[in-house]
Coordinates of C-alpha atoms in Angstrom, one line a residue:
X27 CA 7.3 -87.7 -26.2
X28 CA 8.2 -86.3 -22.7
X29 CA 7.4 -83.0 -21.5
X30 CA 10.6 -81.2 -21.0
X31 CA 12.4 -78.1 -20.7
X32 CA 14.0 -77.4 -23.4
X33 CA 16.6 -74.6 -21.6
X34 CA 17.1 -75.9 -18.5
X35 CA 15.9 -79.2 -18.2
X36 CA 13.5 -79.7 -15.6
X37 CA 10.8 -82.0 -15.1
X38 CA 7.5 -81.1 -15.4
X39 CA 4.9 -83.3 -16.5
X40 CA 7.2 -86.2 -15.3
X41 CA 6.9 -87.8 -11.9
X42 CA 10.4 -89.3 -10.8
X43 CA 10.1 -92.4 -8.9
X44 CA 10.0 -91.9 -4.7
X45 CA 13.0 -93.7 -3.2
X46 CA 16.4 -92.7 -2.1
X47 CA 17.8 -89.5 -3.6
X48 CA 21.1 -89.0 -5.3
X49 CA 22.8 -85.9 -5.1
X50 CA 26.0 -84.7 -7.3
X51 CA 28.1 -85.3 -3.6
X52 CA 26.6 -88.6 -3.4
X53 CA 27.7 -89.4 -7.2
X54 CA 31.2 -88.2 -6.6
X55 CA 31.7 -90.5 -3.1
X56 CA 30.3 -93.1 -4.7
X57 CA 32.9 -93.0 -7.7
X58 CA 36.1 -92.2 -5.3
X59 CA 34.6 -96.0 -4.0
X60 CA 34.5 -97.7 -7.5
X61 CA 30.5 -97.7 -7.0
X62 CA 29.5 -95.0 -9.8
X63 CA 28.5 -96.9 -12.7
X64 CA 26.9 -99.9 -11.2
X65 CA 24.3 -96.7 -9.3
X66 CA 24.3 -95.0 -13.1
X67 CA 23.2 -98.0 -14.8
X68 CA 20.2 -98.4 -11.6
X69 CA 19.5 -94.2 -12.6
X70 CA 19.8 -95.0 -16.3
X71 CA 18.1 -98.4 -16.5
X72 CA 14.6 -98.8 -18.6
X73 CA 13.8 -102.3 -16.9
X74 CA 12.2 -102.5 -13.4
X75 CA 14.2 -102.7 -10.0
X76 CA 14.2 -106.2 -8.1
X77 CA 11.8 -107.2 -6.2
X78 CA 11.3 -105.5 -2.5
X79 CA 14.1 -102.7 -3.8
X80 CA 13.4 -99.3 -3.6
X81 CA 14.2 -97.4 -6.8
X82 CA 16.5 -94.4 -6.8
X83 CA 15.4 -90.6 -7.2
X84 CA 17.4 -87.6 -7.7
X85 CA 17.1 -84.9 -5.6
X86 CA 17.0 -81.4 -5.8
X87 CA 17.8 -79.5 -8.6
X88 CA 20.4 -77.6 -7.2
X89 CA 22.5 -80.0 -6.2
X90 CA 21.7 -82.8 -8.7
X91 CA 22.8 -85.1 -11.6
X92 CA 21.8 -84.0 -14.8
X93 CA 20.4 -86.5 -16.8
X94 CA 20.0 -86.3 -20.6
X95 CA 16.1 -87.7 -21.1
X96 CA 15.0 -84.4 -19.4
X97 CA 16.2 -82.5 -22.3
X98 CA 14.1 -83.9 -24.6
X99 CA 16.5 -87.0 -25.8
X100 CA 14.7 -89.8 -27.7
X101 CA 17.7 -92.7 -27.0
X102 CA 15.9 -94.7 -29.9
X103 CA 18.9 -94.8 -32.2
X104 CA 16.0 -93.2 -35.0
X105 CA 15.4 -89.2 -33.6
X106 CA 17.7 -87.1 -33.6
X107 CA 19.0 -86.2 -30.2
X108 CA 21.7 -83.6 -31.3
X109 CA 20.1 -80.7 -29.5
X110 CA 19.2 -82.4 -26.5
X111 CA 22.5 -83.6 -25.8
X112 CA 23.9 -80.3 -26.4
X113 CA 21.5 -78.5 -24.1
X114 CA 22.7 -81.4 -21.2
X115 CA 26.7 -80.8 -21.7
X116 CA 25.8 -76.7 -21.7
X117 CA 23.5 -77.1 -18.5
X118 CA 26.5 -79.1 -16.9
X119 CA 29.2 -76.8 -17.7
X120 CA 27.1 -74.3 -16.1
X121 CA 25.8 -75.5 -13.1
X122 CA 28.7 -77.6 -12.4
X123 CA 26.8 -80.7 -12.2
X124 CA 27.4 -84.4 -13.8
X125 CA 25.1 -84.7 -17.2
X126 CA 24.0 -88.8 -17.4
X127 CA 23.6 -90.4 -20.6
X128 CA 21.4 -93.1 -19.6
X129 CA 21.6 -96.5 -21.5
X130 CA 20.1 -95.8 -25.0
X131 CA 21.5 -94.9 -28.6
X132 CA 21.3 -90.8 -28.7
X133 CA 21.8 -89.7 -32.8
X134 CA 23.6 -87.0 -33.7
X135 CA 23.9 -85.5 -36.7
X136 CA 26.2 -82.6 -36.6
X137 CA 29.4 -81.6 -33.7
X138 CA 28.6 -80.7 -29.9
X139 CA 30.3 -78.0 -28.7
X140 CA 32.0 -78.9 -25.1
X141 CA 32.5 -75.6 -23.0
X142 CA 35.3 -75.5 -19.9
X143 CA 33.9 -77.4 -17.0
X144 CA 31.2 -79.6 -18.4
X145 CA 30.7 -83.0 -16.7
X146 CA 29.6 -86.4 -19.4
X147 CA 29.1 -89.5 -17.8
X148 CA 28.3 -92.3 -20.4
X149 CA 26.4 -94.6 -18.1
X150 CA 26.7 -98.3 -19.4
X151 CA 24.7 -99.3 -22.4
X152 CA 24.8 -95.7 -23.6
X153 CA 25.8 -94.7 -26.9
X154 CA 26.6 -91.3 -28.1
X155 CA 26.1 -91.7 -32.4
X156 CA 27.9 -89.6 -35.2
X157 CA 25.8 -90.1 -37.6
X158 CA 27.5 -87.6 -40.2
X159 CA 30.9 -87.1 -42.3
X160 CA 33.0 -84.4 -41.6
X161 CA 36.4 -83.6 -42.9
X162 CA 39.5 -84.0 -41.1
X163 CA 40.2 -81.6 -38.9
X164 CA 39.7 -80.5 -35.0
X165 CA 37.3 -78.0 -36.2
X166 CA 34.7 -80.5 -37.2
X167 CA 35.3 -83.1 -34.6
X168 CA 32.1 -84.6 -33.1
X169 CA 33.0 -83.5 -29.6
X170 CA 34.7 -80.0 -29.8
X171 CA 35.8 -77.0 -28.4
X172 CA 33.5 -74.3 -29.5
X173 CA 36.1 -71.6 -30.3
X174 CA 39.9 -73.5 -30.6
X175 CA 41.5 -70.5 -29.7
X176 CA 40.0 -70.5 -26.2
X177 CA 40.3 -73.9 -23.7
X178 CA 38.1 -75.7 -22.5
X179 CA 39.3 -76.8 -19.2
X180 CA 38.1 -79.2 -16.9
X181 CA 36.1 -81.1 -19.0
X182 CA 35.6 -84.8 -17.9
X183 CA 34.0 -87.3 -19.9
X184 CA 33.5 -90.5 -18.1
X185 CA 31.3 -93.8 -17.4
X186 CA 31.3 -97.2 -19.8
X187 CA 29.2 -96.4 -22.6
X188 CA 30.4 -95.6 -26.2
X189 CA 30.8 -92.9 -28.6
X190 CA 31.4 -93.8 -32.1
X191 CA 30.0 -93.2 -35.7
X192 CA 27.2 -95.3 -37.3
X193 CA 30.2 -96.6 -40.1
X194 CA 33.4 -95.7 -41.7
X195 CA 31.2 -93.2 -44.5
X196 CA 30.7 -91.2 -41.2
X197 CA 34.5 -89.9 -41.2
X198 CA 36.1 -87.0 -39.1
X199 CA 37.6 -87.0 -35.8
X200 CA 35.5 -87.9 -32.4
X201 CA 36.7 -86.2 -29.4
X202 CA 39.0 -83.0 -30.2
X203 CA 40.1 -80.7 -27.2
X204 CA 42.0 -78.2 -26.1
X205 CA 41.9 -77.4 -22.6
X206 CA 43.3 -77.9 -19.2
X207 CA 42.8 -80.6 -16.7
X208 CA 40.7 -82.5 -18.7
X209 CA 40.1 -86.0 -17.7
X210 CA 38.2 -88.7 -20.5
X211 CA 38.0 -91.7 -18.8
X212 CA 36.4 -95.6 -19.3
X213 CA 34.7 -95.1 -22.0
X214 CA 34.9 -96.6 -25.5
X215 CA 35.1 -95.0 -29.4
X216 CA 33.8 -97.7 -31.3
X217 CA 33.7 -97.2 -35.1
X218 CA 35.3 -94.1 -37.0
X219 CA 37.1 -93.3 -40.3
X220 CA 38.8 -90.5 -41.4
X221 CA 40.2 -88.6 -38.6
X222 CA 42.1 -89.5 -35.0
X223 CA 39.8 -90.9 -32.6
X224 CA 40.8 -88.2 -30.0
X225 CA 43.2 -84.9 -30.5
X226 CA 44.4 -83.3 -27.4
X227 CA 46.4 -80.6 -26.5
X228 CA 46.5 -78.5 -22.6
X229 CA 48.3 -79.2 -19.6
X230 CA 47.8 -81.6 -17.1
X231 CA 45.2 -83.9 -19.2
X232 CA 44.3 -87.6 -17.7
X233 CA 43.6 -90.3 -20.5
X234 CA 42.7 -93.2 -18.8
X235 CA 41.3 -96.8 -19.4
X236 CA 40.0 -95.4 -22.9
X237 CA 39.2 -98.5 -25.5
X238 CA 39.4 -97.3 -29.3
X239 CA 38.3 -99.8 -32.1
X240 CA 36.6 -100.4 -35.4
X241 CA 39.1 -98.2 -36.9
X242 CA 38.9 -97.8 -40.4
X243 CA 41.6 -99.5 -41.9
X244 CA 43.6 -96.5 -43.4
X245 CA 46.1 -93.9 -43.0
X246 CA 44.4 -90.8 -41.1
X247 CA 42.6 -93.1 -39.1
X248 CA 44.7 -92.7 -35.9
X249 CA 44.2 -93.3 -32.3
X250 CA 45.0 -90.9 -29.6
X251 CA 47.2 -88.3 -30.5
X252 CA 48.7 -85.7 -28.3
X253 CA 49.3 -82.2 -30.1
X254 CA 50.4 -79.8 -27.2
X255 CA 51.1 -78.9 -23.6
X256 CA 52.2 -80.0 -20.6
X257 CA 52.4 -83.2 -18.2
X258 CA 50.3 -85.3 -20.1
X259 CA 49.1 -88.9 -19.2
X260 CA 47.6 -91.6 -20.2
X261 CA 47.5 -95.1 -18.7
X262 CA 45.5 -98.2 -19.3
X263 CA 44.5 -97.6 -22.9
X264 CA 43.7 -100.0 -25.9
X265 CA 43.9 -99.0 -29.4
X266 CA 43.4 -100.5 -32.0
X267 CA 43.3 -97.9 -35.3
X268 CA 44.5 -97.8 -38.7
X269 CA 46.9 -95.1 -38.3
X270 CA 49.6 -94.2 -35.5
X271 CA 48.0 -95.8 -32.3
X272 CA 49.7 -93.4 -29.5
X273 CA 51.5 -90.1 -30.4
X274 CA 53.4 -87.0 -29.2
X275 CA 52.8 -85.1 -32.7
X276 CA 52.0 -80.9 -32.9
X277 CA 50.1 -79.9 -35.7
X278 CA 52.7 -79.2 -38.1
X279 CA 50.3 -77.8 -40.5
X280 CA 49.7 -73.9 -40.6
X281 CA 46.8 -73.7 -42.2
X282 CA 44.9 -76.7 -40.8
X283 CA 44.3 -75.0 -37.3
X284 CA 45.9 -71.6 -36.9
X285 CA 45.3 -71.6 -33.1
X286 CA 47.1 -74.7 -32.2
X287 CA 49.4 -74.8 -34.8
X288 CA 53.2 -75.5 -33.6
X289 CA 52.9 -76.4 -30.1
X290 CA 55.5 -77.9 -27.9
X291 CA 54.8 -81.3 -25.7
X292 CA 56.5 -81.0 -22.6
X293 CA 56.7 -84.5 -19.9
X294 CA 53.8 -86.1 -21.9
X295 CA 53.6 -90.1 -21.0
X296 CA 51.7 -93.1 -22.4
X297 CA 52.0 -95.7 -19.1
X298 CA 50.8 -99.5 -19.7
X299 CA 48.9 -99.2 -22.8
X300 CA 48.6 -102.0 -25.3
X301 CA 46.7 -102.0 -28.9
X302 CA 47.6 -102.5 -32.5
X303 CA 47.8 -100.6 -35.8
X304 CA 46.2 -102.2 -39.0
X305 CA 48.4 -100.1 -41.3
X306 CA 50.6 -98.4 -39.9
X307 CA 52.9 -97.4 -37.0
X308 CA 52.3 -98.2 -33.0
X309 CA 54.4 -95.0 -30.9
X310 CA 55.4 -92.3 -32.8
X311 CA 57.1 -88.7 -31.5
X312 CA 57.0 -86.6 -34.8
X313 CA 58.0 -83.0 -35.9
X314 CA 56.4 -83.2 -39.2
X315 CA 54.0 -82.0 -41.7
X316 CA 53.0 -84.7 -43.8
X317 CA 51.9 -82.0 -46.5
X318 CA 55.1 -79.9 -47.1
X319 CA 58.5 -80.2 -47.7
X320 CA 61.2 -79.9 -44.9
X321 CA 62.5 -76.3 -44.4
X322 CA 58.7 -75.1 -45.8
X323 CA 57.5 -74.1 -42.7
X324 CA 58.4 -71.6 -39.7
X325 CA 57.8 -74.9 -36.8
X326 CA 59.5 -74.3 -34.0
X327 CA 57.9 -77.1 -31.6
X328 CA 60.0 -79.2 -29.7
X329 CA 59.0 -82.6 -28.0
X330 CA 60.7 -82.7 -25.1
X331 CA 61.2 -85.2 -21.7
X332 CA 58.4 -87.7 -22.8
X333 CA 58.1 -91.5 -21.9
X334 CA 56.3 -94.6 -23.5
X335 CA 56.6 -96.9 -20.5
X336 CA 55.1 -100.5 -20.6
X337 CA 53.8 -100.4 -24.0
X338 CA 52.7 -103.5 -26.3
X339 CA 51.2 -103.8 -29.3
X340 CA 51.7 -104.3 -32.9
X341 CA 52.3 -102.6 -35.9
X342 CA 52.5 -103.1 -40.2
X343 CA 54.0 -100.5 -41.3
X344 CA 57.0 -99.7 -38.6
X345 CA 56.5 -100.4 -35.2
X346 CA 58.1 -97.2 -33.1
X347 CA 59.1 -93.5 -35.2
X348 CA 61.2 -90.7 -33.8
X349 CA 61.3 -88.1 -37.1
X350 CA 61.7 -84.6 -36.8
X351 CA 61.7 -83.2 -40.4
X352 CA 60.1 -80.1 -40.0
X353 CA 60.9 -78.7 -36.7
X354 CA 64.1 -76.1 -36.5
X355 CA 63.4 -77.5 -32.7
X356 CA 64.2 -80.8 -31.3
X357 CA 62.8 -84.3 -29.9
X358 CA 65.2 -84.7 -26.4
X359 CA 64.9 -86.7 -23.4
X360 CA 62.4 -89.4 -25.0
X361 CA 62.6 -92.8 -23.5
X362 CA 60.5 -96.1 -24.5
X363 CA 60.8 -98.5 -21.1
X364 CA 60.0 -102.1 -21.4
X365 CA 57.8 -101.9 -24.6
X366 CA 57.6 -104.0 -27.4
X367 CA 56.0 -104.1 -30.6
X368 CA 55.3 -107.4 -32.8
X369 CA 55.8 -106.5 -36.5
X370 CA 55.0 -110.1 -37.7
X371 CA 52.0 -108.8 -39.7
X372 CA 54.7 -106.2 -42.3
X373 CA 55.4 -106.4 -45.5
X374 CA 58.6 -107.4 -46.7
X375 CA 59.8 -103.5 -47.8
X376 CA 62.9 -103.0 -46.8
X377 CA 61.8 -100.8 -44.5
X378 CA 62.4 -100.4 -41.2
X379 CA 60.4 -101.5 -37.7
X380 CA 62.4 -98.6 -35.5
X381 CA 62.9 -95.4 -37.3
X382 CA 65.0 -92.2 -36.1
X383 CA 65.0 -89.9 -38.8
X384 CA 66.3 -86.3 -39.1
X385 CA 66.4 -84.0 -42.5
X386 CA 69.1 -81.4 -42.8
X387 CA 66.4 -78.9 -44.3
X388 CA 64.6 -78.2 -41.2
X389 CA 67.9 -77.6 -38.8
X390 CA 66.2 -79.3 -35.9
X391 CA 67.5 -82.0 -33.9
X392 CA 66.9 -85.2 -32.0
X393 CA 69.0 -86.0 -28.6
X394 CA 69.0 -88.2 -25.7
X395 CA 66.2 -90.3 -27.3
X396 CA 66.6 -94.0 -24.8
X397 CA 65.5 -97.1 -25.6
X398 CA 65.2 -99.2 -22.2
X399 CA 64.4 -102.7 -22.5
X400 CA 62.5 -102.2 -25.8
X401 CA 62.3 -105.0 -28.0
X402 CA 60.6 -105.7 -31.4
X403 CA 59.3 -108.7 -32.2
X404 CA 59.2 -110.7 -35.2
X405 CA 60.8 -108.0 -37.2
X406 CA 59.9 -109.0 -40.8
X407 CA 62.3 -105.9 -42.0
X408 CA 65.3 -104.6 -40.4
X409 CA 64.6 -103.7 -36.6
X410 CA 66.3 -100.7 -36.4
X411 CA 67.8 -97.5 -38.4
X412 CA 69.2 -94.4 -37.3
X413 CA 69.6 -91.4 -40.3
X414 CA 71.2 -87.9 -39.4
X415 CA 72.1 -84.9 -39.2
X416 CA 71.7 -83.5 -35.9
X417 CA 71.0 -86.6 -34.2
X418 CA 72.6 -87.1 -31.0
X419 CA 72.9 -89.3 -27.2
X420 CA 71.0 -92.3 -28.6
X421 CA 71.0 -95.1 -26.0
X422 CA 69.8 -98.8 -26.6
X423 CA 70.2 -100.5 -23.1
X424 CA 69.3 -104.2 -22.5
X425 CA 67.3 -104.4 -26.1
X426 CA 67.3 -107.7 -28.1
X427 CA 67.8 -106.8 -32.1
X428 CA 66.9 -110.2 -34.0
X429 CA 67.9 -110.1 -38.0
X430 CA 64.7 -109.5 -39.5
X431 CA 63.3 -112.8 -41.5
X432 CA 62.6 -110.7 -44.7
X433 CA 65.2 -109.5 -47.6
X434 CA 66.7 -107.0 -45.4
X435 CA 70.5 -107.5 -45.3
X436 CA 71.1 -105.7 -42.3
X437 CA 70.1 -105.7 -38.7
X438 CA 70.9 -102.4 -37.1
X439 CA 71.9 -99.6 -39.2
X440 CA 73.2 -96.4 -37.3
X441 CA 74.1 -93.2 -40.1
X442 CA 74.9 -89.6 -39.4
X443 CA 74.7 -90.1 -35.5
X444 CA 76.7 -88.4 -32.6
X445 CA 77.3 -90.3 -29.4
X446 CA 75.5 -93.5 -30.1
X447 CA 75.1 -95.7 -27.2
X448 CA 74.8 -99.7 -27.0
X449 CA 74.7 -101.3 -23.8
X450 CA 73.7 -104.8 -22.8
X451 CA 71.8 -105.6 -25.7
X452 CA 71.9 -108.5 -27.6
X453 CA 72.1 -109.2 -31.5
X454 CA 70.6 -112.1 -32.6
X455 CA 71.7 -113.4 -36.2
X456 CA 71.1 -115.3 -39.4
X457 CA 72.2 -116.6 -42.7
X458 CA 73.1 -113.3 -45.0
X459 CA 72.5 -110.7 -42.1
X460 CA 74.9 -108.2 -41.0
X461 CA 74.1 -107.3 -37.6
X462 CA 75.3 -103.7 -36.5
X463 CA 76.4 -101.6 -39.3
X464 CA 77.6 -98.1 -38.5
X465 CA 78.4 -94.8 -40.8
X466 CA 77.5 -96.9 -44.2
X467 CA 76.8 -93.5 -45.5
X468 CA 77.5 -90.2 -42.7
X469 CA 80.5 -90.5 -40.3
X470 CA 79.4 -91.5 -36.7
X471 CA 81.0 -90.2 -34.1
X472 CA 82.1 -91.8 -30.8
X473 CA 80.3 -94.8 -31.0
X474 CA 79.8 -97.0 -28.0
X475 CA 79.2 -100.8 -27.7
X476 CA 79.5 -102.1 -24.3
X477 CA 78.6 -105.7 -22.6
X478 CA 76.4 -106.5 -25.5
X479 CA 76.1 -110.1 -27.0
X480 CA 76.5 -111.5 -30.9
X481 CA 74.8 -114.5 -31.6
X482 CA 74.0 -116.7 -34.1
X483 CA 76.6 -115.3 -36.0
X484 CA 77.0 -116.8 -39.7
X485 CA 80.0 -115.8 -42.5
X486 CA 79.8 -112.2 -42.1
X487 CA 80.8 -109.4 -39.4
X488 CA 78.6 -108.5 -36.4
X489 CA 80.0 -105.0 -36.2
X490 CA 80.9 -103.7 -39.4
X491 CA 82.6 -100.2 -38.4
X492 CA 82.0 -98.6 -42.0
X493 CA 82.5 -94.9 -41.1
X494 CA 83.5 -94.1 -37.6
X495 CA 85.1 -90.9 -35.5
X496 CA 85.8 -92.6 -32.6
X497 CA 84.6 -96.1 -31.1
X498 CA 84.8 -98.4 -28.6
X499 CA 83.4 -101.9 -28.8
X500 CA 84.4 -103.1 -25.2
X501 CA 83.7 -106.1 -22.6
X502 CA 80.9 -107.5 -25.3
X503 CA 80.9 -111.6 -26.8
X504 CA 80.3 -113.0 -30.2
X505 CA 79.3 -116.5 -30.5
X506 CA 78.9 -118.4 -34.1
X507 CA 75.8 -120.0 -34.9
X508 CA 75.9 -123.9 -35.0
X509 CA 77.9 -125.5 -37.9
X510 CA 79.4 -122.1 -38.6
X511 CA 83.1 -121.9 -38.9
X512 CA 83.9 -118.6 -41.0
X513 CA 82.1 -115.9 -39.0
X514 CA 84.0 -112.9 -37.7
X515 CA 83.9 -110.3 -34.6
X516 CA 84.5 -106.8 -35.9
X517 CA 85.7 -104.6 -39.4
X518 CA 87.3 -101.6 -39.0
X519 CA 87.5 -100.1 -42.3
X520 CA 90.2 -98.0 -43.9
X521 CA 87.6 -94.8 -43.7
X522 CA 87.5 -95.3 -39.5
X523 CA 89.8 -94.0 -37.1
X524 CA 90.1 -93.4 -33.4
X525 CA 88.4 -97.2 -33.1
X526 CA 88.9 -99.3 -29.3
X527 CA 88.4 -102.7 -29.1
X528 CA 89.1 -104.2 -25.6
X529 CA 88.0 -106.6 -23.1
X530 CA 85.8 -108.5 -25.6
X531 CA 85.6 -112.5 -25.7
X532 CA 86.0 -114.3 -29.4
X533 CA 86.1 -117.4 -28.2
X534 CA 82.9 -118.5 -29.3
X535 CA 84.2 -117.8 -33.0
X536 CA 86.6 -120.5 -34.6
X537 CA 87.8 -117.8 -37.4
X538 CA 91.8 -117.0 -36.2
X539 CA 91.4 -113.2 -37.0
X540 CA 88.1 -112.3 -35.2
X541 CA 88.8 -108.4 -36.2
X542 CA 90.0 -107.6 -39.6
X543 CA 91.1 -104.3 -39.0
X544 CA 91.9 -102.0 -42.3
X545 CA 92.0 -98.6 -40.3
X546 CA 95.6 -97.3 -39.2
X547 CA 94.9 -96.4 -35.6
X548 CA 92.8 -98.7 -34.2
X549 CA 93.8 -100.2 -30.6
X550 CA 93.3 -103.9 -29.7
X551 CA 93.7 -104.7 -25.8
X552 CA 92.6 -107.6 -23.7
X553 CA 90.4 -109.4 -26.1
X554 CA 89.9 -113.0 -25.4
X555 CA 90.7 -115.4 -28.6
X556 CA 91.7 -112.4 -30.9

């Protein structure tokens, strides 16, 4: 074994190669230039430098990289090197330097703690290795806070190398953190059951190029999930996890983690990430506590002016969920841009692959939720549902709703919903499918479908106006699929009122009554073939 001190990790008893020095300065220029992991994997690398080159040598202890073999680490995959990498991330955090982990498998077999300010850089090759099973929970993560109620800010955990758990008996979540300006970055979590890959909550925290795989195939196997704070992002991330991939979700459980319990997310955004979920759902913003009843709790969190931008993936159990069920506060100002989700791998459930769901027990809300451009794919079950109360300002602009290829009769269902907004989308449909059925249930009130486009249409309705305060289906055309002769337009029925239908064109529909209208009030003006 190397010599070592075990405090403060200096070198005695080991020579360190002459060459060129690298100083903590040095390491930071290099990585503004792209250039630090190709110079950690010369620091970290067990196999001898080219001919005629000159190996490198840190310098100085004051102004140095720290790395993790002078504190006694093994790398063998067989020791255990819990200690040693806990006395590297405590040196870092306080000297302020960069802690390596060189290539190597370190074993660990219980949590490190990760104070404000430490500095991990998994070189490549390196792997950090739970090698334990924890419960669920943020208390028992393998990278952790050491007190929850206190943050640990500007912790940065960066470099190529991995960090996952020998296999899926070794469950409990991998990196949890509270804390402020904290950047993880590049690396991979590779193998883990039981737990989300990474919980974080603070304000201004960077996410960033972060692969997750080897999930465990099971619900509470999530990916990266967002619990708290302020101006979130995270860009450039692959998940692929059991569970929810990418979430805005508080803890909605008060006696899971007192400290962190019921916190609002404020201008969080996932920006270009792709991934898929084995079991479940692929963006989710939730006010929810899977554990109680609505109206059980006091939660007051809100999640409010976040973004999903960019997005693909796939999903099995629903593709994209906005629920607040718990919260007497609201989801608001949450927009999905140019995202899609393929749901070819669901079951047939009669389910459905876009959920917005209220319940009238917790009093909260949902408003001004947009969908931009935001299509699923291969919906196997019905692509879309909205369920009130208290939900209000949807908006679906330029999205493509296809009839699902399952036993689901119905396309788009809209239920309990204020203000509902429809605007250059287009409904695909097929044999048996209603397309957009609205208040089958719960009045709706001032619906609006504008410059959309019904195709494929077969011997039912496209809109089927069920239960309506107010509507306006306006400047939108409905076309009949191929060999089709008794499809219609529009039903008003007798339960609707205030209803507008103008400026539409019908003349892709050979039925002579393109609207059957049942209601007493409804207004028909400029419609093409009506």
């Amino acid at each position: 074994m190397r010599e070592h001190d075990t405090d403060t990790g200096s070198t005695a008893g080991r020579e360190r190669p002459a060459g060129p020095s690298l100083s903590r300065r040095g390491l930071l220029l290099l990585g503004g230039a792209g250039l630090t992991a190709p110079v950690l994997a010369g620091l970290s690398s067990s196999t001898s430098p080219p001919a005629g080159a000159t190996p490198l040598a840190l310098r100085g202890d004051d102004d140095d990289v720290l790395d993790l073999r002078d504190f006694g680490a093994e790398g063998n995959g067989r020791d255990d090197d819990t200690r040693a990498v806990q006395r590297l991330i405590d040196a870092s955090a306080r000297r302020g330097v960069v802690g390596v982990v060189p290539r190597g498998v370190y074993r660990c077999t219980a949590g490190l703690s990760v104070p404000p300010g430490a500095q991990l850089h998994l070189a490549r090759g390196s792997l950090l290795l739970k090698d334990w099973a924890a419960p669920v929970g943020l208390q028992d993560a393998f990278l952790r806070n050491a007190d929850l109620a206190v943050p640990s800010s500007g912790v940065r955990i960066t470099g190529t190398g991995t960090i996952g758990a020998r296999d899926h008996t070794r469950t409990g979540v991998v990196i949890g953190l509270y804390g402020h300006d904290v950047l993880l970055s590049d690396f991979t979590i590779d193998t883990y059951a039981g737990g989300q890959a990474i919980m974080y909550s603070g304000d201004r925290g960077r996410i960033h190029q972060v692969t997750v795989r080897n999930s465990a195939q099971e619900t509470g196997t999530g990916g990266i999930r967002v619990f708290g704070g302020a101006d979130f992002l995270g860009t450039g991330c692959h998940v692929e996890s059991g569970d929810d991939c990418y979430q805005f979700v508080p803890i909605g459980n008060p006696e899971a983690e007192p400290s962190l319990y019921n916190r609002s997310i404020v201008r969080g955004s996932f920006d270009g990430c792709t991934g898929a979920s084995s079991v479940s759902r692929f963006m989710v913003a939730l006010l929810e506590f899977t554990g109680g009843e609505p109206g059980t709790t006091d939660m007051d969190a809100s999640v409010s002016d976040c973004s999903f931008r960019d997005c693909h993936g796939s999903a099995a159990n629903r593709g994209i969920v906005v629920k607040n069920t718990h919260s007497r506060g609201a989801i608001e100002r949450v927009t999905f841009t140019d995202c899609t989700v393929d749901m070819s791998g669901a079951e047939d459930a009669s389910t459905q692959e876009i959920r917005v769901q209220t319940d009238a027990a917790s009093q909260g809300a949902i408003r001004d939720v947009t969908f931009t451009r935001t299509d699923v794919l291969a919906a196997v079950n019905s692509p879309l549902r909205v369920g009130g109360p208290n939900i209000s300002g949807l908006t679906f602009d330029g999205c493509t709703f296809t009839a699902p290829s399952g036993a689901a009769p119905t396309t788009v269902v809209v239920d309990g919903t204020d203000r509902p907004r429809f605007s250059d989308c287009t409904f695909v449909g097929a044999p048996g499918k209603r397309l957009l059925v609205v208040g089958p249930v719960t009045e709706v009130t001032a619906l609006s479908v504008e410059n959309c486009r019904f195709t494929g249409l077969e011997s039912l309705w496209a809109v089927d106006l069920l239960g309506v305060s107010g509507a306006r289906v306006a400047g939108s055309t409905f076309e009949q699929a191929a060999g089709a002769s008794t499809a219609r337009a529009i039903r008003v029925s007798p339960t609707s009122s205030g209803v507008a239908i103008e400026g539409n064109d019908f003349t892709g529909l050979d039925h002579t009554e393109p609207v059957t209208d049942r209601a007493g009030d409804t207004v028909l003006i400029g419609n093409l073939g009506a």
